[in-house]
Amino acid sequence: MEITATPHRRSLGLARPRVAATLALLLVLALPLTPVPGYWITLGNYIGLYALVALGLVLLTGIGGLTSFGQAAFVGLGAYATAYMTTAVHASPWVGLLTGLGVAAIAALAIGAATVRLSGHFLPLATIAWALSLYYLFGNLEFLGKFDGISGIPALKIGDMELASPRAMYGLIWSVVAACTVLVLNLLNSRAGRAIRALAQGSTMPQAMGIHTANYKLLIFVMAALLASLSGWLYAHLQRSVSATPFGLNMGIEYLFMAVVGGIGHVWGAIIGAAVLTLMKSQLQHLLPALLGSDGNYEMLVFGVLLVVLLHRARAGLWPWLAAQWAKFQPAAPGVQAPATAPEGYEALLQVQLPPRGSALLDVRQVVKRFGGLVAVNGVEFQVAAGEIVGLIGPNGAGKSTMFNLVSGVLKATQGEVYFQGRRIDRLGARRIAALGMGRSFQHVHLIPTLSVLENIAIGAHLRGSAGPVAAALRLDRREERGLLYLAAQQARRVGLGDCLDMPAGSLALGQQRLLEIARALCAAPSLLLLDEPAAGLRLQEKNALASLLGQLRAQGMSVLIVEHDMDFVMGLTDRIVVMEFGRKIAQGTPAEIQANEAVLAAYLGGIEE
Ligand code: ADP
Ligand code: MG
């Protein structure tokens, strides 16, 4: 096993920078105790408020892969909700807070439910429309004071302490930032966090792991909206008046900009980005008019240039760069560790009850798949029995991948039926089929390169846990989490990756990445493994290692369906082979029978061999 680099992951700042971060936070919190000018305190307050919104964007955009330009509108909801409740209704600011969070959550659920299932540009476009319409709504509603806004908002009170001055608000704002940062870090470091990180890979991989992608997308959209609304609540009671201007699309773009500059995939990047942009903006607002001799929003111009430079030079943002500098003085912190022993009950989960050898497992009956006029799969029938390895082979374009996707639920058959363990599955989605006990790997590996091997494999254990995001954020999931990591580590050892649990998955060779995907699938204790061209792109040595692993799994009672282009690879490995050409099954039999079959030889010699 050749392993070249052994860098530790620090991708999300989850590791030891915790000590450094705690120290930094204490320093930040102590600022108002020192005789710094009031202007500094004001800047500090704004950095904290912006960091909260950017934190939501890190979760939503950087980690979950969903872009929103509309976060300023959610800030506005939080600010206007408390402004209205405390002035018109004379309710307490705490009622204002709950109202703001409630309204933001409902709005996010409504926008999210309509858009997160749609791929691509729908969500960003919807958030732009949302930002624009809410801005005009704020500015035109009589009861929200039109474009004049609402003033006379009372100061916050905690017990007898009135937070009337910016200096007094400072402590609250930064305590909220610290608490939210910790909650988000906890969340990311859990079953739900792995599901969220898997979202950025598109939905095929997470759904094959049994992850309800639409729900998790909705979850992070709502969470980002809640963080923005919280920021708006603090803003309203700091400023004591609100108007529509700071909640427009401009500001929505600026929030995104902060997250990108700080490092959009990193929790600490939210704070760094908010700080850098706020400080720069305050300097430029003094400097540029003095230099250019006239007023104007020139800082946006400078920001635009800065963004282009950043995208060329340090696409990942400032935080990864800072972390790399830090690493020169401080040895890399260990990442998430595999527990040495299993919590009670988890050892037993390793003893999987597989169906009795020889029983019918998969039954594909007269399946047809049409793409418009093209018939990609044309009346194919075959079976897989428990405990056997079946190969599905054929020249390029024969319909193998399509067949694979029909069985795993990624595509729906035009005609025909598919049964798995006696249950009809051809109308079920990929997530439901995964939950029934079908595990799969991908022809083009789908893993999270910056995340460790152990955590990547643990994504496959999603169906074996149940802890939700709230439990994770409050660290009430620790026993289950240790159990899932234990299961993941055992599967890693089973496929021979026990020595690289700590390494970023992206640093593995392709052959090892394929093994990782098999371990990830095994985590869910499947009774059938579906492998799509697992040998493609592998060197001979890696192919042999893969074949020997699959042989071992069969000896343990596992059943495997391999879709493969490489005839040599399947000949030595499989019990039976199904051959497809132009969407039809042209032969079926033992490897020896297939090797002697005229039609197969013609298909392969006639086709273009790679
Ligand atoms: P194989 O995996 O055996 O190389 P595929 O199943 O990928 O073959 O493709 C079979 C045929 O179906 C090909 O002609 C391919 O172009 C076509 N095809 C596959 N997927 C789609 C799709 N989503 N839309 C239209 N045609 C498709
Ligand atoms: Mg294919």
XYZ file of C-alpha atoms and ligand atoms in Angstrom:
638
model
C 0.000 0.000 0.000
C 1.717 3.163 -1.088
C 0.788 6.262 0.768
C 2.524 9.435 -0.209
C 1.347 12.483 1.664
C 0.118 12.375 5.243
C -1.225 15.859 5.817
C -3.849 16.110 8.496
C -7.100 17.661 7.616
C -7.854 21.016 9.095
C -10.536 21.686 6.610
C -13.204 22.869 8.999
C -11.111 24.147 11.864
C -12.576 21.365 13.982
C -9.302 20.338 15.534
C -6.991 22.001 17.993
C -7.237 25.578 16.866
C -9.975 25.248 19.523
C -7.482 26.343 22.165
C -6.324 29.207 20.007
C -9.901 30.125 19.191
C -10.900 30.187 22.858
C -7.985 32.489 23.632
C -8.845 34.724 20.704
C -12.452 34.872 21.844
C -11.473 35.878 25.385
C -9.344 38.641 23.898
C -12.224 39.797 21.714
C -14.627 39.761 24.660
C -12.195 41.734 26.809
C -11.981 44.575 24.282
C -14.647 46.842 25.846
C -12.891 46.598 29.222
C -9.919 48.384 27.690
C -10.045 52.108 26.955
C -10.367 51.678 23.193
C -12.248 54.374 21.280
C -15.968 53.896 20.813
C -15.446 53.594 17.067
C -13.589 50.321 17.597
C -16.440 48.945 19.649
C -18.900 49.870 16.914
C -16.758 48.116 14.322
C -16.512 45.083 16.608
C -20.281 44.994 16.957
C -20.797 45.052 13.216
C -18.200 42.363 12.657
C -20.067 40.134 15.099
C -23.438 40.811 13.463
C -22.074 40.126 9.968
C -20.205 37.035 11.147
C -23.488 35.464 12.282
C -24.975 35.840 8.805
C -21.768 34.652 7.136
C -21.748 31.614 9.443
C -25.113 30.613 7.996
C -23.695 31.019 4.492
C -20.706 28.819 5.301
C -23.121 26.077 6.296
C -25.509 26.668 3.401
C -23.201 27.580 0.527
C -19.694 26.542 1.515
C -20.539 23.167 2.985
C -23.994 22.355 1.621
C -23.406 23.761 -1.856
C -26.561 25.938 -2.015
C -26.076 29.605 -2.903
C -28.237 32.335 -1.415
C -28.160 36.042 -2.218
C -31.116 36.664 0.026
C -29.678 36.462 3.532
C -30.029 40.213 4.130
C -33.788 39.824 3.725
C -33.815 37.306 6.596
C -31.780 39.774 8.679
C -34.477 42.310 7.858
C -37.222 39.942 8.997
C -35.516 39.514 12.356
C -34.960 43.261 12.741
C -38.431 44.361 11.637
C -40.160 41.644 13.670
C -38.649 42.829 16.930
C -38.992 46.504 15.951
C -42.698 46.056 15.324
C -43.363 43.865 18.358
C -41.551 46.141 20.784
C -42.902 49.462 19.481
C -46.413 48.836 18.147
C -47.393 45.970 20.454
C -45.092 46.939 23.353
C -44.047 43.332 23.738
C -40.720 42.365 25.289
C -37.671 42.091 22.986
C -37.637 38.378 23.767
C -41.065 38.067 22.185
C -39.597 40.069 19.325
C -36.777 37.528 19.032
C -39.153 34.563 18.914
C -41.372 36.324 16.375
C -38.382 37.072 14.154
C -37.084 33.511 14.335
C -40.559 32.128 13.669
C -41.223 34.359 10.671
C -37.761 33.667 9.217
C -38.207 29.902 9.668
C -41.626 29.932 7.974
C -40.341 32.067 5.095
C -37.276 29.825 4.664
C -39.417 26.682 4.743
C -41.736 28.101 2.105
C -38.944 29.269 -0.240
C -36.885 26.165 0.454
C -39.732 23.715 -0.098
C -40.397 25.288 -3.487
C -36.786 25.393 -4.656
C -34.263 23.115 -2.942
C -35.462 20.030 -4.809
C -34.835 21.804 -8.086
C -31.222 21.665 -9.067
C -28.889 24.317 -10.361
C -29.824 27.963 -10.460
C -33.308 27.866 -9.047
C -32.374 28.542 -5.447
C -29.971 31.440 -6.132
C -32.549 33.007 -8.459
C -35.340 32.504 -5.961
C -33.253 34.144 -3.224
C -32.564 37.150 -5.472
C -36.286 37.527 -6.161
C -36.946 37.119 -2.450
C -34.356 39.744 -1.515
C -35.734 42.293 -3.980
C -39.384 41.771 -3.140
C -38.864 41.841 0.610
C -36.810 45.030 0.338
C -39.668 46.795 -1.436
C -42.166 45.273 0.936
C -40.276 46.670 3.953
C -40.164 50.048 2.267
C -43.815 50.194 1.254
C -45.761 48.761 4.161
C -47.591 51.395 6.175
C -47.300 49.537 9.478
C -43.522 49.147 9.037
C -43.102 52.890 8.590
C -42.455 52.780 4.818
C -38.929 53.862 3.856
C -38.552 55.844 7.079
C -38.658 52.624 9.043
C -39.347 52.201 12.733
C -37.562 54.054 15.518
C -37.839 54.136 19.283
C -36.904 50.468 19.689
C -36.159 49.792 23.371
C -32.786 48.597 24.626
C -32.362 44.935 25.557
C -32.512 44.033 29.209
C -30.959 40.952 30.754
C -32.224 40.763 34.324
C -31.663 44.249 35.692
C -28.857 45.004 33.300
C -29.864 47.336 30.477
C -27.766 46.970 27.352
C -28.249 50.546 26.291
C -24.781 51.354 24.958
C -22.820 49.784 22.088
C -20.222 48.802 24.691
C -22.859 46.859 26.600
C -24.234 45.211 23.456
C -20.755 44.156 22.442
C -20.541 41.419 25.082
C -23.921 39.990 24.101
C -23.205 40.049 20.364
C -19.904 38.243 20.703
C -21.278 35.713 23.195
C -23.977 34.895 20.638
C -21.358 34.591 17.884
C -19.271 32.258 20.065
C -22.265 30.113 21.024
C -23.482 29.809 17.427
C -19.982 28.951 16.202
C -19.731 26.142 18.743
C -23.198 24.826 17.845
C -22.374 24.790 14.130
C -19.007 23.098 14.738
C -20.715 20.429 16.846
C -23.330 19.916 14.176
C -20.746 19.476 11.437
C -18.932 16.904 13.499
C -21.788 14.417 13.539
C -24.042 12.104 11.557
C -26.164 15.051 10.420
C -23.020 17.067 9.656
C -21.661 14.340 7.395
C -25.022 14.231 5.624
C -24.824 18.001 5.091
C -21.285 17.751 3.762
C -22.345 14.991 1.382
C -24.937 17.330 -0.191
C -22.309 19.270 -2.104
C -21.614 16.081 -4.116
C -25.016 16.200 -5.811
C -27.835 14.003 -4.621
C -26.957 10.597 -6.106
C -24.253 9.707 -3.574
C -26.047 10.882 -0.413
C -29.282 9.196 -1.474
C -27.454 5.944 -2.045
C -26.341 6.244 1.599
C -29.980 6.610 2.664
C -29.705 10.359 3.277
C -32.887 12.365 2.758
C -31.224 15.075 0.688
C -34.266 17.361 0.325
C -34.781 17.451 4.093
C -31.145 18.206 4.829
C -31.093 20.984 2.230
C -34.182 22.469 3.795
C -32.578 22.143 7.212
C -29.489 24.159 6.314
C -31.565 26.737 4.485
C -33.691 27.246 7.606
C -30.622 27.285 9.863
C -28.940 29.972 7.776
C -32.169 32.002 7.871
C -32.366 31.656 11.674
C -28.772 32.855 12.091
C -29.541 35.847 9.863
C -32.723 36.622 11.772
C -30.833 36.447 15.069
C -28.334 38.924 13.676
C -31.234 41.204 12.698
C -32.680 41.078 16.198
C -29.346 42.109 17.725
C -28.970 44.815 15.085
C -32.377 46.337 15.814
C -31.676 46.611 19.536
C -28.181 47.929 18.955
C -29.272 50.556 16.446
C -32.650 51.207 18.154
C -34.196 51.961 14.782
C -34.569 50.056 11.515
C -35.167 51.028 7.900
C -35.143 49.027 4.672
C -31.763 50.089 3.294
C -29.447 47.591 5.066
C -31.621 44.630 4.058
C -31.462 44.923 0.286
C -29.845 42.758 -2.360
C -26.561 44.733 -2.117
C -26.073 43.611 1.417
C -27.082 40.058 0.496
C -24.216 40.029 -1.994
C -21.839 41.526 0.570
C -22.605 38.749 3.055
C -21.780 36.159 0.432
C -18.617 38.095 -0.338
C -17.558 38.010 3.333
C -18.002 34.252 3.502
C -16.023 33.763 0.279
C -13.156 36.023 1.389
C -12.900 34.330 4.776
C -13.091 30.840 3.323
C -16.560 29.667 2.463
C -15.970 26.034 3.372
C -14.766 26.903 6.870
C -16.600 27.943 9.997
C -13.821 30.282 11.150
C -13.795 31.831 7.705
C -17.127 33.513 8.520
C -15.574 35.544 11.324
C -12.357 36.286 9.435
C -14.271 37.368 6.331
C -16.660 39.593 8.287
C -13.714 41.209 10.088
C -11.557 41.781 7.002
C -14.363 43.257 4.934
C -15.743 45.463 7.679
C -12.324 46.859 8.545
C -11.408 47.378 4.913
C -14.684 49.064 4.168
C -14.328 51.448 7.093
C -10.795 52.372 5.997
C -11.699 52.728 2.344
C -14.668 54.945 3.128
C -12.245 57.445 4.629
C -9.391 56.888 2.263
C -10.991 56.750 -1.167
C -12.913 60.055 -1.056
C -9.742 61.719 0.242
C -7.692 60.219 -2.596
C -10.231 60.751 -5.339
C -11.521 64.023 -4.039
C -15.187 63.144 -4.312
C -17.811 61.104 -2.532
C -19.189 57.845 -3.854
C -19.334 54.174 -3.113
C -15.924 53.463 -4.577
C -15.261 50.730 -2.045
C -17.494 48.367 -4.026
C -15.118 48.820 -6.940
C -12.125 47.932 -4.787
C -14.015 44.917 -3.408
C -14.754 43.738 -6.926
C -11.072 43.863 -7.856
C -10.168 42.164 -4.576
C -12.582 39.329 -5.256
C -11.100 38.687 -8.691
C -7.578 38.631 -7.227
C -8.699 36.300 -4.456
C -10.395 33.899 -6.846
C -7.176 33.695 -8.827
C -4.776 33.455 -5.917
C -6.534 31.792 -2.999
C -9.816 30.385 -4.130
C -10.471 28.721 -0.783
C -10.328 32.052 1.069
C -8.189 33.411 3.900
C -8.847 30.833 6.608
C -7.080 27.860 4.943
C -4.106 30.126 4.323
C -4.036 31.294 7.950
C -4.395 27.707 9.170
C -1.423 26.711 7.014
C 0.685 29.503 8.583
C -0.434 28.388 12.034
C 0.592 24.808 11.221
C 4.194 25.956 10.783
C 4.367 26.691 14.522
C 1.963 24.131 15.833
C 1.995 20.424 14.975
C -1.171 19.365 13.186
C -3.914 18.368 15.572
C -5.298 14.862 15.301
C -8.640 14.716 13.479
C -11.649 12.626 14.409
C -10.338 9.404 15.949
C -11.724 5.900 15.645
C -12.912 4.740 19.091
C -10.840 1.831 20.411
C -13.887 0.007 21.745
C -17.517 0.007 20.695
C -20.230 1.433 22.942
C -22.554 -1.308 24.168
C -24.684 -2.823 21.440
C -22.534 -1.727 18.508
C -20.303 -4.803 18.425
C -23.462 -6.824 17.771
C -24.298 -4.622 14.778
C -21.237 -6.047 13.034
C -22.821 -9.517 13.032
C -24.976 -9.014 9.969
C -27.643 -11.590 9.178
C -27.247 -12.192 5.444
C -29.900 -14.049 3.406
C -29.250 -17.827 3.128
C -26.823 -18.716 0.344
C -28.573 -19.548 -2.919
C -31.843 -17.784 -2.107
C -33.224 -15.371 -4.692
C -31.961 -11.860 -3.993
C -32.361 -9.740 -7.096
C -34.789 -10.508 -9.894
C -34.852 -8.269 -12.961
C -37.841 -9.045 -15.197
C -38.261 -7.831 -18.782
C -36.939 -4.362 -18.000
C -37.101 -1.677 -20.692
C -35.682 1.838 -20.471
C -36.264 4.392 -23.198
C -34.623 7.805 -23.428
C -36.897 9.508 -25.950
C -36.522 7.394 -29.074
C -33.437 5.524 -27.836
C -34.014 2.158 -26.198
C -31.058 1.914 -23.793
C -32.268 -1.283 -22.102
C -34.541 -3.571 -24.065
C -36.327 -6.373 -22.224
C -33.429 -7.572 -20.070
C -33.895 -10.371 -17.533
C -31.447 -11.802 -15.019
C -31.203 -12.901 -11.387
C -28.644 -12.675 -8.599
C -28.757 -15.296 -5.857
C -27.434 -14.713 -2.348
C -23.719 -15.424 -2.023
C -22.756 -15.115 -5.677
C -20.852 -12.561 -7.710
C -22.585 -11.776 -10.982
C -20.911 -9.755 -13.703
C -22.846 -7.541 -16.095
C -20.582 -6.913 -19.073
C -20.775 -5.558 -22.569
C -19.154 -3.075 -24.946
C -19.436 0.680 -24.385
C -22.973 1.926 -24.824
C -24.485 -1.524 -24.251
C -26.760 -0.209 -21.502
C -24.895 -1.493 -18.428
C -24.866 1.765 -16.476
C -28.502 2.353 -17.336
C -29.329 -1.137 -16.039
C -27.339 -0.394 -12.879
C -29.255 2.847 -12.333
C -32.583 1.072 -12.841
C -31.714 -1.490 -10.176
C -30.378 1.071 -7.684
C -33.337 3.418 -8.123
C -31.522 6.338 -9.760
C -33.640 5.828 -12.903
C -37.193 4.517 -13.265
C -37.876 1.720 -15.756
C -40.189 2.436 -18.674
C -41.470 -1.142 -18.476
C -40.763 -4.284 -16.516
C -40.262 -5.130 -12.876
C -37.385 -5.422 -10.422
C -37.640 -7.467 -7.221
C -35.211 -7.345 -4.303
C -35.562 -9.980 -1.596
C -39.079 -10.644 -2.829
C -40.128 -6.989 -2.761
C -40.945 -5.007 -5.828
C -38.551 -2.041 -5.934
C -38.802 -0.565 -9.431
C -41.078 2.252 -8.258
C -38.953 3.134 -5.206
C -36.352 5.912 -5.042
C -32.633 5.343 -4.425
C -32.882 6.231 -0.739
C -35.629 3.669 -0.051
C -33.771 0.972 -1.953
C -30.599 1.696 0.035
C -32.595 1.298 3.247
C -33.769 -2.149 2.066
C -30.164 -3.342 2.007
C -28.625 -2.502 -1.348
C -25.232 -0.792 -1.163
C -23.371 0.715 -4.100
C -20.178 2.344 -5.281
C -19.699 4.804 -8.127
C -17.800 4.587 -11.383
C -16.499 8.112 -10.804
C -15.738 8.094 -7.077
C -17.964 10.340 -5.007
C -16.129 11.219 -1.830
C -15.311 14.355 0.112
C -11.609 14.887 -0.600
C -10.793 17.124 2.383
C -12.552 14.892 4.891
C -10.704 11.997 6.504
C -11.044 8.429 5.272
C -12.783 7.476 8.518
C -15.402 10.212 8.268
C -16.004 9.513 4.590
C -16.693 5.876 5.390
C -18.930 6.914 8.286
C -21.259 8.641 5.790
C -22.268 5.100 4.868
C -23.348 4.446 8.462
C -26.090 7.078 8.176
C -28.877 4.493 8.220
C -27.495 2.875 11.357
C -27.966 5.990 13.465
C -30.834 8.315 14.176
C -29.426 11.356 16.011
C -30.740 14.582 14.493
C -29.165 18.005 14.072
C -30.341 19.437 17.394
C -28.924 16.522 19.373
C -25.689 16.902 17.426
C -25.405 20.664 18.014
C -25.858 20.051 21.763
C -23.543 17.024 21.719
C -26.247 14.686 23.018
C -25.328 12.253 20.238
C -21.862 11.291 21.484
C -22.599 7.647 22.304
C -24.214 6.989 18.947
C -21.441 8.948 17.238
C -18.777 6.752 18.824
C -20.773 3.725 17.693
C -20.999 4.908 14.086
C -17.290 5.781 13.958
C -16.510 2.360 15.395
C -18.569 0.661 12.666
C -16.842 2.803 10.040
C -13.365 1.953 11.363
C -14.190 -1.770 11.314
C -15.271 -1.598 7.669
C -12.132 0.382 6.832
C -10.044 -2.431 8.321
C -12.118 -5.006 6.462
C -11.151 -3.506 3.083
C -7.538 -2.852 4.099
C -7.684 0.878 4.803
C -7.100 0.520 8.545
C -3.782 2.378 8.331
C -5.087 5.511 6.657
C -8.152 6.411 8.720
C -6.744 9.868 9.431
C -5.727 10.794 5.913
C -7.801 13.096 3.728
C -9.692 10.858 1.311
C -8.477 12.982 -1.594
C -4.867 11.952 -0.952
C -5.535 8.253 -1.566
C -4.684 6.543 -4.849
C -7.666 5.733 -7.071
C -7.579 2.047 -6.139
C -7.821 2.932 -2.450
C -10.601 5.411 -3.111
C -12.579 2.590 -4.725
C -11.950 0.444 -1.626
C -13.123 3.369 0.508
C -16.389 3.435 -1.420
C -16.856 -0.286 -0.825
C -16.210 0.173 2.912
C -18.689 3.052 2.939
C -21.321 0.843 1.316
C -20.567 -1.998 3.752
C -21.234 0.307 6.716
C -24.958 0.078 6.077
C -24.799 -3.743 6.285
C -26.172 -4.369 2.780
C -27.146 -7.824 1.532
C -26.272 -6.896 -2.060
C -23.370 -4.778 -3.278
C -23.660 -3.026 -6.634
C -20.335 -1.930 -8.105
C -20.202 0.233 -11.239
C -16.982 -0.404 -13.187
C -14.856 -0.756 -10.034
C -11.776 -1.719 -12.045
C -11.862 1.211 -14.485
C -8.640 3.199 -14.376
C -6.933 0.845 -11.904
C -3.456 -0.574 -12.343
C -3.051 -4.339 -12.462
C -1.893 -4.534 -8.844
C -4.897 -2.522 -7.688
C -7.239 -4.698 -9.750
C -5.824 -7.782 -8.069
C -6.299 -6.265 -4.613
C -9.897 -5.399 -5.478
C -10.592 -8.887 -6.834
C -9.191 -10.516 -3.732
C -11.333 -8.278 -1.489
C -14.472 -9.168 -3.428
C -13.559 -12.865 -3.181
C -13.257 -12.511 0.601
C -16.583 -10.748 0.856
C -18.236 -13.561 -1.108
C -16.681 -16.094 1.254
C -18.363 -14.173 4.099
C -21.723 -14.562 2.337
C -21.945 -11.206 0.523
C -23.624 -10.982 -2.870
C -22.227 -8.701 -5.549
C -23.406 -7.398 -8.912
C -20.498 -5.926 -10.876
C -21.044 -3.822 -13.944
C -17.794 -3.922 -15.862
C -16.346 -3.162 -19.227
C -13.136 -5.109 -18.568
C -13.814 -8.723 -19.515
C -10.530 -10.061 -18.092
C -11.293 -8.638 -14.664
C -14.645 -10.383 -14.343
C -13.590 -13.721 -15.811
C -11.536 -14.826 -12.829
C -13.870 -13.405 -10.241
C -17.515 -14.000 -11.068
C -19.758 -17.030 -10.687
C -22.000 -16.022 -13.541
C -21.927 -13.398 -16.264
C -24.681 -11.560 -18.110
C -23.624 -10.008 -21.410
C -25.415 -7.014 -22.933
C -25.120 -5.428 -26.340
C -27.252 -2.584 -27.775
C -29.549 -2.762 -24.764
C -30.292 -6.471 -25.113
C -29.055 -9.474 -23.190
C -27.091 -11.544 -25.697
C -25.695 -14.254 -23.429
C -25.625 -15.555 -19.886
C -23.563 -18.275 -18.223
C -20.430 -19.210 -16.346
C -17.211 -17.433 -17.305
C -16.103 -20.491 -19.278
C -19.358 -20.576 -21.231
C -19.171 -16.869 -21.950
C -15.582 -17.120 -23.161
C -16.650 -19.752 -25.691
C -19.799 -17.908 -26.793
C -19.742 -16.826 -30.443
C -22.125 -13.908 -30.024
C -20.054 -12.489 -27.181
C -16.805 -12.783 -29.087
C -18.392 -11.045 -32.051
C -19.736 -8.255 -29.854
C -16.368 -7.637 -28.243
C -14.290 -7.962 -31.373
C -16.783 -5.885 -33.356
C -16.902 -3.197 -30.696
C -14.150 -0.753 -30.028
C -12.074 -2.129 -27.178
C -10.471 0.347 -24.853
P -22.767 1.453 -20.875
O -22.747 1.743 -19.426
O -22.972 0.005 -21.184
O -21.554 1.966 -21.582
P -25.031 3.238 -20.914
O -26.041 2.554 -20.094
O -24.285 4.332 -20.279
O -24.020 2.178 -21.533
O -25.726 3.808 -22.216
C -26.579 3.038 -23.055
C -27.156 3.957 -24.118
O -28.098 4.853 -23.539
C -26.122 4.805 -24.807
O -26.464 4.897 -26.171
C -26.261 6.144 -24.137
O -25.888 7.179 -25.004
C -27.732 6.184 -23.798
N -28.010 6.953 -22.586
C -27.554 6.683 -21.336
N -28.035 7.550 -20.439
C -28.817 8.408 -21.135
C -29.615 9.540 -20.777
N -29.689 9.961 -19.512
N -30.283 10.171 -21.754
C -30.211 9.756 -23.028
N -29.506 8.703 -23.431
C -28.812 8.026 -22.506
Mg -21.199 2.758 -18.207
